[in-house]
mmCIF file of C-alpha atoms in Angstrom:
data_model
loop_
_atom_site.group_PDB
_atom_site.id
_atom_site.type_symbol
_atom_site.label_atom_id
_atom_site.label_comp_id
_atom_site.label_asym_id
_atom_site.label_seq_id
_atom_site.Cartn_x
_atom_site.Cartn_y
_atom_site.Cartn_z
ATOM 1 C CA UNK A 759 127.102 270.844 -3.693
ATOM 2 C CA UNK A 760 128.634 270.574 -7.134
ATOM 3 C CA UNK A 761 127.990 273.387 -9.577
ATOM 4 C CA UNK A 762 125.419 272.826 -12.284
ATOM 5 C CA UNK A 763 127.089 271.346 -15.370
ATOM 6 C CA UNK A 764 127.750 273.804 -18.162
ATOM 7 C CA UNK A 765 125.701 273.120 -21.272
ATOM 8 C CA UNK A 766 128.174 272.745 -24.119
ATOM 9 C CA UNK A 767 128.538 270.846 -27.348
ATOM 10 C CA UNK A 768 130.285 268.101 -25.377
ATOM 11 C CA UNK A 769 127.013 267.233 -23.619
ATOM 12 C CA UNK A 770 125.002 265.521 -26.363
ATOM 13 C CA UNK A 771 122.325 264.313 -23.923
ATOM 14 C CA UNK A 772 121.370 267.905 -23.153
ATOM 15 C CA UNK A 773 121.109 268.728 -26.847
ATOM 16 C CA UNK A 774 119.061 265.571 -27.355
ATOM 17 C CA UNK A 775 116.565 266.725 -24.706
ATOM 18 C CA UNK A 776 116.279 270.139 -26.357
ATOM 19 C CA UNK A 777 115.739 268.469 -29.743
ATOM 20 C CA UNK A 778 112.958 266.202 -28.491
ATOM 21 C CA UNK A 779 111.259 269.177 -26.815
ATOM 22 C CA UNK A 780 111.429 271.049 -30.122
ATOM 23 C CA UNK A 781 110.144 268.025 -32.026
ATOM 24 C CA UNK A 782 107.358 266.946 -29.669
ATOM 25 C CA UNK A 783 106.620 270.387 -28.151
ATOM 26 C CA UNK A 784 106.069 269.097 -24.599
ATOM 27 C CA UNK A 785 107.393 266.184 -22.557
ATOM 28 C CA UNK A 786 106.989 264.837 -19.038
ATOM 29 C CA UNK A 787 109.936 263.612 -16.993
ATOM 30 C CA UNK A 788 108.858 260.058 -17.816
ATOM 31 C CA UNK A 789 108.992 260.853 -21.544
ATOM 32 C CA UNK A 790 112.479 262.357 -21.246
ATOM 33 C CA UNK A 791 113.596 259.317 -19.268
ATOM 34 C CA UNK A 792 112.405 256.945 -22.017
ATOM 35 C CA UNK A 793 113.996 258.998 -24.790
ATOM 36 C CA UNK A 794 117.323 260.074 -23.313
ATOM 37 C CA UNK A 795 118.065 258.229 -20.063
ATOM 38 C CA UNK A 796 117.091 254.622 -20.697
ATOM 39 C CA UNK A 797 120.184 253.270 -18.943
ATOM 40 C CA UNK A 798 120.051 255.722 -16.013
ATOM 41 C CA UNK A 799 117.734 256.422 -13.078
ATOM 42 C CA UNK A 800 115.161 259.200 -12.752
ATOM 43 C CA UNK A 801 117.485 261.216 -10.493
ATOM 44 C CA UNK A 802 119.731 261.806 -13.508
ATOM 45 C CA UNK A 803 116.723 263.125 -15.427
ATOM 46 C CA UNK A 804 115.695 265.490 -12.636
ATOM 47 C CA UNK A 805 119.225 266.887 -12.267
ATOM 48 C CA UNK A 806 119.752 267.422 -15.981
ATOM 49 C CA UNK A 807 116.328 268.981 -16.602
ATOM 50 C CA UNK A 808 116.800 271.193 -13.549
ATOM 51 C CA UNK A 809 120.107 272.439 -14.971
ATOM 52 C CA UNK A 810 118.445 273.154 -18.320
ATOM 53 C CA UNK A 811 115.690 275.111 -16.571
ATOM 54 C CA UNK A 812 118.206 277.115 -14.559
ATOM 55 C CA UNK A 813 120.005 278.063 -17.752
ATOM 56 C CA UNK A 814 116.705 279.258 -19.223
ATOM 57 C CA UNK A 815 116.576 276.592 -21.943
ATOM 58 C CA UNK A 816 113.520 274.779 -20.584
ATOM 59 C CA UNK A 817 110.381 275.858 -18.740
ATOM 60 C CA UNK A 818 107.739 273.741 -17.023
ATOM 61 C CA UNK A 819 103.957 273.842 -16.681
ATOM 62 C CA UNK A 820 102.947 272.416 -13.300
ATOM 63 C CA UNK A 821 99.787 270.495 -12.449
ATOM 64 C CA UNK A 822 99.892 270.606 -8.658
ATOM 65 C CA UNK A 823 96.540 270.521 -6.868
ATOM 66 C CA UNK A 824 97.954 270.560 -3.355
ATOM 67 C CA UNK A 825 96.728 267.813 -1.068
ATOM 68 C CA UNK A 826 94.367 266.630 -3.798
ATOM 69 C CA UNK A 827 97.237 265.321 -5.904
ATOM 70 C CA UNK A 828 99.860 266.212 -8.513
ATOM 71 C CA UNK A 829 100.408 265.269 -12.138
ATOM 72 C CA UNK A 830 103.814 265.274 -13.819
ATOM 73 C CA UNK A 831 105.010 268.639 -15.083
ATOM 74 C CA UNK A 832 104.999 269.258 -18.813
ATOM 75 C CA UNK A 833 108.325 270.645 -20.019
ATOM 76 C CA UNK A 834 108.592 273.067 -22.938
ATOM 77 C CA UNK A 835 111.500 274.460 -24.919
ATOM 78 C CA UNK A 836 112.125 278.194 -24.505
ATOM 79 C CA UNK A 837 113.246 280.469 -27.314
ATOM 80 C CA UNK A 838 116.673 280.573 -25.695
ATOM 81 C CA UNK A 839 116.729 276.778 -25.701
ATOM 82 C CA UNK A 840 115.789 276.722 -29.380
ATOM 83 C CA UNK A 841 118.636 279.108 -30.168
ATOM 84 C CA UNK A 842 121.018 276.876 -28.207
ATOM 85 C CA UNK A 843 119.778 273.908 -30.239
ATOM 86 C CA UNK A 844 120.422 275.758 -33.493
ATOM 87 C CA UNK A 845 123.918 276.767 -32.345
ATOM 88 C CA UNK A 846 124.813 273.160 -31.605
ATOM 89 C CA UNK A 847 124.962 272.396 -35.316
ATOM 90 C CA UNK A 848 123.974 268.801 -34.546
ATOM 91 C CA UNK A 849 120.512 269.058 -36.051
ATOM 92 C CA UNK A 850 119.633 270.826 -39.290
ATOM 93 C CA UNK A 851 117.202 273.429 -38.013
ATOM 94 C CA UNK A 852 118.197 276.410 -40.120
ATOM 95 C CA UNK A 853 114.808 276.513 -41.821
ATOM 96 C CA UNK A 854 112.848 275.381 -38.771
ATOM 97 C CA UNK A 855 110.748 277.747 -36.730
ATOM 98 C CA UNK A 856 110.436 277.872 -32.985
ATOM 99 C CA UNK A 857 106.997 276.509 -32.117
ATOM 100 C CA UNK A 858 105.176 277.747 -29.044
ATOM 101 C CA UNK A 859 102.129 275.942 -27.760
ATOM 102 C CA UNK A 860 99.993 276.606 -24.728
ATOM 103 C CA UNK A 861 100.032 273.975 -22.027
ATOM 104 C CA UNK A 862 96.800 271.979 -21.663
ATOM 105 C CA UNK A 863 94.542 273.400 -18.962
ATOM 106 C CA UNK A 864 91.974 270.638 -18.464
ATOM 107 C CA UNK A 865 93.170 267.397 -16.938
ATOM 108 C CA UNK A 866 91.543 265.406 -19.737
ATOM 109 C CA UNK A 867 93.409 267.509 -22.332
ATOM 110 C CA UNK A 868 96.638 266.972 -20.403
ATOM 111 C CA UNK A 869 96.048 263.205 -20.433
ATOM 112 C CA UNK A 870 95.174 263.309 -24.131
ATOM 113 C CA UNK A 871 98.400 265.153 -24.991
ATOM 114 C CA UNK A 872 100.426 262.724 -22.884
ATOM 115 C CA UNK A 873 98.641 259.774 -24.538
ATOM 116 C CA UNK A 874 99.628 260.972 -28.023
ATOM 117 C CA UNK A 875 103.243 261.442 -26.974
ATOM 118 C CA UNK A 876 103.267 258.058 -25.195
ATOM 119 C CA UNK A 877 102.357 256.351 -28.464
ATOM 120 C CA UNK A 878 104.770 258.511 -30.483
ATOM 121 C CA UNK A 879 107.712 257.567 -28.255
ATOM 122 C CA UNK A 880 106.682 253.902 -28.157
ATOM 123 C CA UNK A 881 106.546 253.867 -31.955
ATOM 124 C CA UNK A 882 109.965 255.525 -32.278
ATOM 125 C CA UNK A 883 111.592 253.078 -29.878
ATOM 126 C CA UNK A 884 110.010 250.086 -31.627
ATOM 127 C CA UNK A 885 111.193 251.355 -35.015
ATOM 128 C CA UNK A 886 114.748 251.595 -33.671
ATOM 129 C CA UNK A 887 114.705 247.928 -32.616
ATOM 130 C CA UNK A 888 114.221 246.586 -36.144
ATOM 131 C CA UNK A 889 115.794 247.187 -39.541
ATOM 132 C CA UNK A 890 113.069 246.979 -42.147
ATOM 133 C CA UNK A 891 110.783 249.930 -41.381
ATOM 134 C CA UNK A 892 111.377 253.575 -40.562
ATOM 135 C CA UNK A 893 109.131 256.303 -39.193
ATOM 136 C CA UNK A 894 109.047 258.793 -42.064
ATOM 137 C CA UNK A 895 106.705 261.338 -40.459
ATOM 138 C CA UNK A 896 104.626 261.880 -37.324
ATOM 139 C CA UNK A 897 102.340 264.930 -37.053
ATOM 140 C CA UNK A 898 100.195 265.279 -33.905
ATOM 141 C CA UNK A 899 97.043 267.385 -33.766
ATOM 142 C CA UNK A 900 98.826 270.211 -31.938
ATOM 143 C CA UNK A 901 101.376 270.798 -34.721
ATOM 144 C CA UNK A 902 101.047 272.071 -38.287
ATOM 145 C CA UNK A 903 101.997 270.372 -41.517
ATOM 146 C CA UNK A 904 104.797 271.803 -43.653
ATOM 147 C CA UNK A 905 102.197 273.659 -45.746
ATOM 148 C CA UNK A 906 100.913 275.435 -42.637
ATOM 149 C CA UNK A 907 97.626 273.508 -42.449
ATOM 150 C CA UNK A 908 96.480 271.292 -39.627
ATOM 151 C CA UNK A 909 95.798 267.582 -40.075
ATOM 152 C CA UNK A 910 92.011 267.889 -40.360
ATOM 153 C CA UNK A 911 90.466 265.805 -43.156
ATOM 154 C CA UNK A 912 87.588 267.589 -44.908
ATOM 155 C CA UNK A 913 85.150 266.668 -47.632
ATOM 156 C CA UNK A 914 81.596 267.379 -48.822
ATOM 157 C CA UNK A 915 79.246 264.394 -48.720
ATOM 158 C CA UNK A 916 76.906 263.411 -51.537
ATOM 159 C CA UNK A 917 74.020 265.104 -49.700
ATOM 160 C CA UNK A 918 75.962 268.370 -49.664
ATOM 161 C CA UNK A 919 76.844 268.277 -45.975
ATOM 162 C CA UNK A 920 80.453 268.994 -44.999
ATOM 163 C CA UNK A 921 82.340 266.355 -43.048
ATOM 164 C CA UNK A 922 85.395 267.215 -40.991
ATOM 165 C CA UNK A 923 87.576 264.759 -39.092
ATOM 166 C CA UNK A 924 90.570 265.859 -37.040
ATOM 167 C CA UNK A 925 92.508 262.821 -35.963
ATOM 168 C CA UNK A 926 94.914 262.897 -33.067
ATOM 169 C CA UNK A 927 97.911 262.258 -35.319
ATOM 170 C CA UNK A 928 98.961 261.285 -38.818
ATOM 171 C CA UNK A 929 102.068 259.178 -39.257
ATOM 172 C CA UNK A 930 103.853 257.510 -42.158
ATOM 173 C CA UNK A 931 105.856 254.286 -41.967
ATOM 174 C CA UNK A 932 108.207 253.454 -44.837
ATOM 175 C CA UNK A 933 109.286 249.966 -45.838
ATOM 176 C CA UNK A 934 113.004 250.352 -46.523
ATOM 177 C CA UNK A 935 113.116 247.222 -48.697
ATOM 178 C CA UNK A 936 110.209 247.957 -51.013
ATOM 179 C CA UNK A 937 110.191 251.777 -50.671
ATOM 180 C CA UNK A 938 106.434 251.564 -50.057
ATOM 181 C CA UNK A 939 104.893 254.006 -47.585
ATOM 182 C CA UNK A 940 101.879 253.472 -45.347
ATOM 183 C CA UNK A 941 99.727 256.223 -43.861
ATOM 184 C CA UNK A 942 98.122 255.808 -40.432
ATOM 185 C CA UNK A 943 95.544 257.872 -38.539
ATOM 186 C CA UNK A 944 95.943 257.758 -34.756
ATOM 187 C CA UNK A 945 92.963 258.092 -32.433
ATOM 188 C CA UNK A 946 93.426 258.230 -28.650
ATOM 189 C CA UNK A 947 90.164 257.245 -26.939
ATOM 190 C CA UNK A 948 89.355 260.135 -24.593
ATOM 191 C CA UNK A 949 86.603 258.127 -22.971
ATOM 192 C CA UNK A 950 88.960 255.584 -21.438
ATOM 193 C CA UNK A 951 92.249 257.440 -20.990
ATOM 194 C CA UNK A 952 93.954 256.485 -17.732
ATOM 195 C CA UNK A 953 95.034 259.487 -15.669
ATOM 196 C CA UNK A 954 97.415 258.787 -12.789
ATOM 197 C CA UNK A 955 96.359 260.899 -9.825
ATOM 198 C CA UNK A 956 95.171 260.592 -6.261
ATOM 199 C CA UNK A 957 91.604 259.456 -5.653
ATOM 200 C CA UNK A 958 90.718 262.804 -4.067
ATOM 201 C CA UNK A 959 91.930 264.649 -7.162
ATOM 202 C CA UNK A 960 89.914 262.312 -9.338
ATOM 203 C CA UNK A 961 86.783 263.087 -7.319
ATOM 204 C CA UNK A 962 87.459 266.827 -7.259
ATOM 205 C CA UNK A 963 87.848 266.964 -11.019
ATOM 206 C CA UNK A 964 85.112 264.490 -11.896
ATOM 207 C CA UNK A 965 83.300 266.936 -14.175
ATOM 208 C CA UNK A 966 86.566 267.508 -15.983
ATOM 209 C CA UNK A 967 87.370 263.835 -16.400
ATOM 210 C CA UNK A 968 83.790 263.074 -17.429
ATOM 211 C CA UNK A 969 84.394 264.557 -20.877
ATOM 212 C CA UNK A 970 83.795 261.687 -23.252
ATOM 213 C CA UNK A 971 84.087 261.187 -26.950
ATOM 214 C CA UNK A 972 81.867 258.776 -28.824
ATOM 215 C CA UNK A 973 84.639 256.712 -30.323
ATOM 216 C CA UNK A 974 82.338 254.526 -32.397
ATOM 217 C CA UNK A 975 80.864 257.640 -34.063
ATOM 218 C CA UNK A 976 84.333 258.997 -34.689
ATOM 219 C CA UNK A 977 85.413 255.778 -36.386
ATOM 220 C CA UNK A 978 82.290 255.813 -38.561
ATOM 221 C CA UNK A 979 83.121 259.398 -39.598
ATOM 222 C CA UNK A 980 86.643 258.335 -40.459
ATOM 223 C CA UNK A 981 85.343 255.397 -42.451
ATOM 224 C CA UNK A 982 82.914 257.712 -44.292
ATOM 225 C CA UNK A 983 85.654 260.096 -45.292
ATOM 226 C CA UNK A 984 87.512 257.283 -47.087
ATOM 227 C CA UNK A 985 84.783 257.372 -49.738
ATOM 228 C CA UNK A 986 85.925 260.937 -50.495
ATOM 229 C CA UNK A 987 89.589 260.281 -49.825
ATOM 230 C CA UNK A 988 91.218 262.257 -52.632
ATOM 231 C CA UNK A 989 89.152 265.312 -51.770
ATOM 232 C CA UNK A 990 89.840 264.906 -48.068
ATOM 233 C CA UNK A 991 93.625 264.838 -48.392
ATOM 234 C CA UNK A 992 93.904 267.914 -50.606
ATOM 235 C CA UNK A 993 94.541 270.070 -47.568
ATOM 236 C CA UNK A 994 97.381 267.841 -46.397
ATOM 237 C CA UNK A 995 99.667 268.842 -49.255
ATOM 238 C CA UNK A 996 101.641 267.029 -51.953
ATOM 239 C CA UNK A 997 103.422 264.801 -49.446
ATOM 240 C CA UNK A 998 100.184 262.836 -49.022
ATOM 241 C CA UNK A 999 98.777 262.770 -52.548
ATOM 242 C CA UNK A 1000 100.081 259.295 -53.431
ATOM 243 C CA UNK A 1001 98.193 257.577 -50.615
ATOM 244 C CA UNK A 1002 94.967 255.861 -51.668
ATOM 245 C CA UNK A 1003 93.856 255.481 -48.074
ATOM 246 C CA UNK A 1004 95.042 255.021 -44.516
ATOM 247 C CA UNK A 1005 94.832 252.594 -41.641
ATOM 248 C CA UNK A 1006 93.313 253.589 -38.314
ATOM 249 C CA UNK A 1007 95.220 253.034 -35.073
ATOM 250 C CA UNK A 1008 93.022 253.292 -31.982
ATOM 251 C CA UNK A 1009 94.461 253.357 -28.472
ATOM 252 C CA UNK A 1010 91.873 252.532 -25.831
ATOM 253 C CA UNK A 1011 91.721 250.811 -22.454
ATOM 254 C CA UNK A 1012 88.276 249.312 -23.005
ATOM 255 C CA UNK A 1013 88.102 245.797 -24.435
ATOM 256 C CA UNK A 1014 84.380 246.307 -25.068
ATOM 257 C CA UNK A 1015 85.093 249.388 -27.179
ATOM 258 C CA UNK A 1016 87.596 247.385 -29.182
ATOM 259 C CA UNK A 1017 84.965 244.724 -29.813
ATOM 260 C CA UNK A 1018 82.282 247.275 -30.736
ATOM 261 C CA UNK A 1019 84.599 248.998 -33.202
ATOM 262 C CA UNK A 1020 85.568 245.669 -34.738
ATOM 263 C CA UNK A 1021 81.921 244.792 -35.264
ATOM 264 C CA UNK A 1022 81.091 248.170 -36.794
ATOM 265 C CA UNK A 1023 84.122 248.338 -39.081
ATOM 266 C CA UNK A 1024 83.612 247.272 -42.690
ATOM 267 C CA UNK A 1025 86.249 244.914 -44.138
ATOM 268 C CA UNK A 1026 88.004 247.778 -45.947
ATOM 269 C CA UNK A 1027 89.540 249.871 -44.604
ATOM 270 C CA UNK A 1028 89.929 248.128 -41.272
ATOM 271 C CA UNK A 1029 91.212 249.443 -37.975
ATOM 272 C CA UNK A 1030 94.392 248.420 -36.232
ATOM 273 C CA UNK A 1031 93.318 248.439 -32.582
ATOM 274 C CA UNK A 1032 95.495 248.659 -29.485
ATOM 275 C CA UNK A 1033 94.392 248.095 -25.895
ATOM 276 C CA UNK A 1034 96.117 250.761 -23.821
ATOM 277 C CA UNK A 1035 96.938 248.679 -20.775
ATOM 278 C CA UNK A 1036 97.961 245.481 -22.551
ATOM 279 C CA UNK A 1037 99.328 245.646 -26.073
ATOM 280 C CA UNK A 1038 100.780 249.170 -25.830
ATOM 281 C CA UNK A 1039 102.775 248.131 -22.768
ATOM 282 C CA UNK A 1040 104.488 245.625 -25.063
ATOM 283 C CA UNK A 1041 105.196 248.316 -27.654
ATOM 284 C CA UNK A 1042 103.513 250.258 -30.442
ATOM 285 C CA UNK A 1043 103.985 247.322 -32.825
ATOM 286 C CA UNK A 1044 101.547 245.100 -30.949
ATOM 287 C CA UNK A 1045 97.782 245.196 -31.260
ATOM 288 C CA UNK A 1046 94.649 243.647 -32.708
ATOM 289 C CA UNK A 1047 93.402 243.966 -36.249
ATOM 290 C CA UNK A 1048 89.677 244.390 -36.956
ATOM 291 C CA UNK A 1049 88.540 242.622 -40.072
ATOM 292 C CA UNK A 1050 84.987 241.653 -40.989
ATOM 293 C CA UNK A 1051 83.718 242.042 -37.424
ATOM 294 C CA UNK A 1052 86.385 239.878 -35.828
ATOM 295 C CA UNK A 1053 89.697 240.542 -34.108
ATOM 296 C CA UNK A 1054 93.046 238.882 -34.471
ATOM 297 C CA UNK A 1055 96.308 239.654 -32.731
ATOM 298 C CA UNK A 1056 99.152 240.837 -34.889
ATOM 299 C CA UNK A 1057 102.149 243.140 -34.982
ATOM 300 C CA UNK A 1058 102.363 246.321 -36.983
ATOM 301 C CA UNK A 1059 104.837 244.695 -39.386
ATOM 302 C CA UNK A 1060 102.473 241.794 -40.024
ATOM 303 C CA UNK A 1061 99.602 244.239 -40.384
ATOM 304 C CA UNK A 1062 101.412 245.973 -43.245
ATOM 305 C CA UNK A 1063 101.653 242.679 -45.119
ATOM 306 C CA UNK A 1064 97.969 241.785 -44.831
ATOM 307 C CA UNK A 1065 97.113 243.160 -48.260
#
């Protein structure tokens, strides 16, 4: 058996894996394959990640339930891996801090984390395939903003009651031609998240999977906070002060939920809706736009030009 390859500056794919683990905090083998091994098979991913783990640069959280089934491991960057990334000199991380984050314990939280990263990667890959737009920022719920705050939007309603909305991610897309920026709020529908596992595992963890979020109520809360937008974004920092509002991206596998949200959404601001099993499989730029209670198919680029 050949010796494990030495991790050096001449192996940019290894450094790329370490960078994406630093950036996204946790990745499955499938995620790493999409990001770094698009032209190669999964065996190449397993071998490379195994070598990184043996060198102490990467550690894994396992979700093995024996005969009941197994989910993909979540891989995390170790402090040693972060130091190796800094030493590479490829990425400017001098001011960056090593971020540790506990692995999700509940299966539904695992699926939710994976769902956020699925969309993040899909969006990045779609952005790379075109020239006009760029992804200026993507901040998931499990990371902090540059000012140290989380991405929760807060305001006090006219009746004096506080309203707090923590979306699953904030992201900014920049139009390179016009220099305009667009802010999006991402919401992964917990109630319909697909979790790949054996049927026996699904039955054994039914109480776990049964956790549901009332997506329609969440969207209404988000819509309500737009009436207090400038107060709500104060906690996000100066980077966000020039936005007068945001668009909502909802990833769900339920066509009925999509229809219900479309009917409940006022004309402004509207939601950009994505069906998990259909449009997202074609890329993050494909979806349906809710306007005045109706839906129409569009791409994210077209959506940005609707105003």
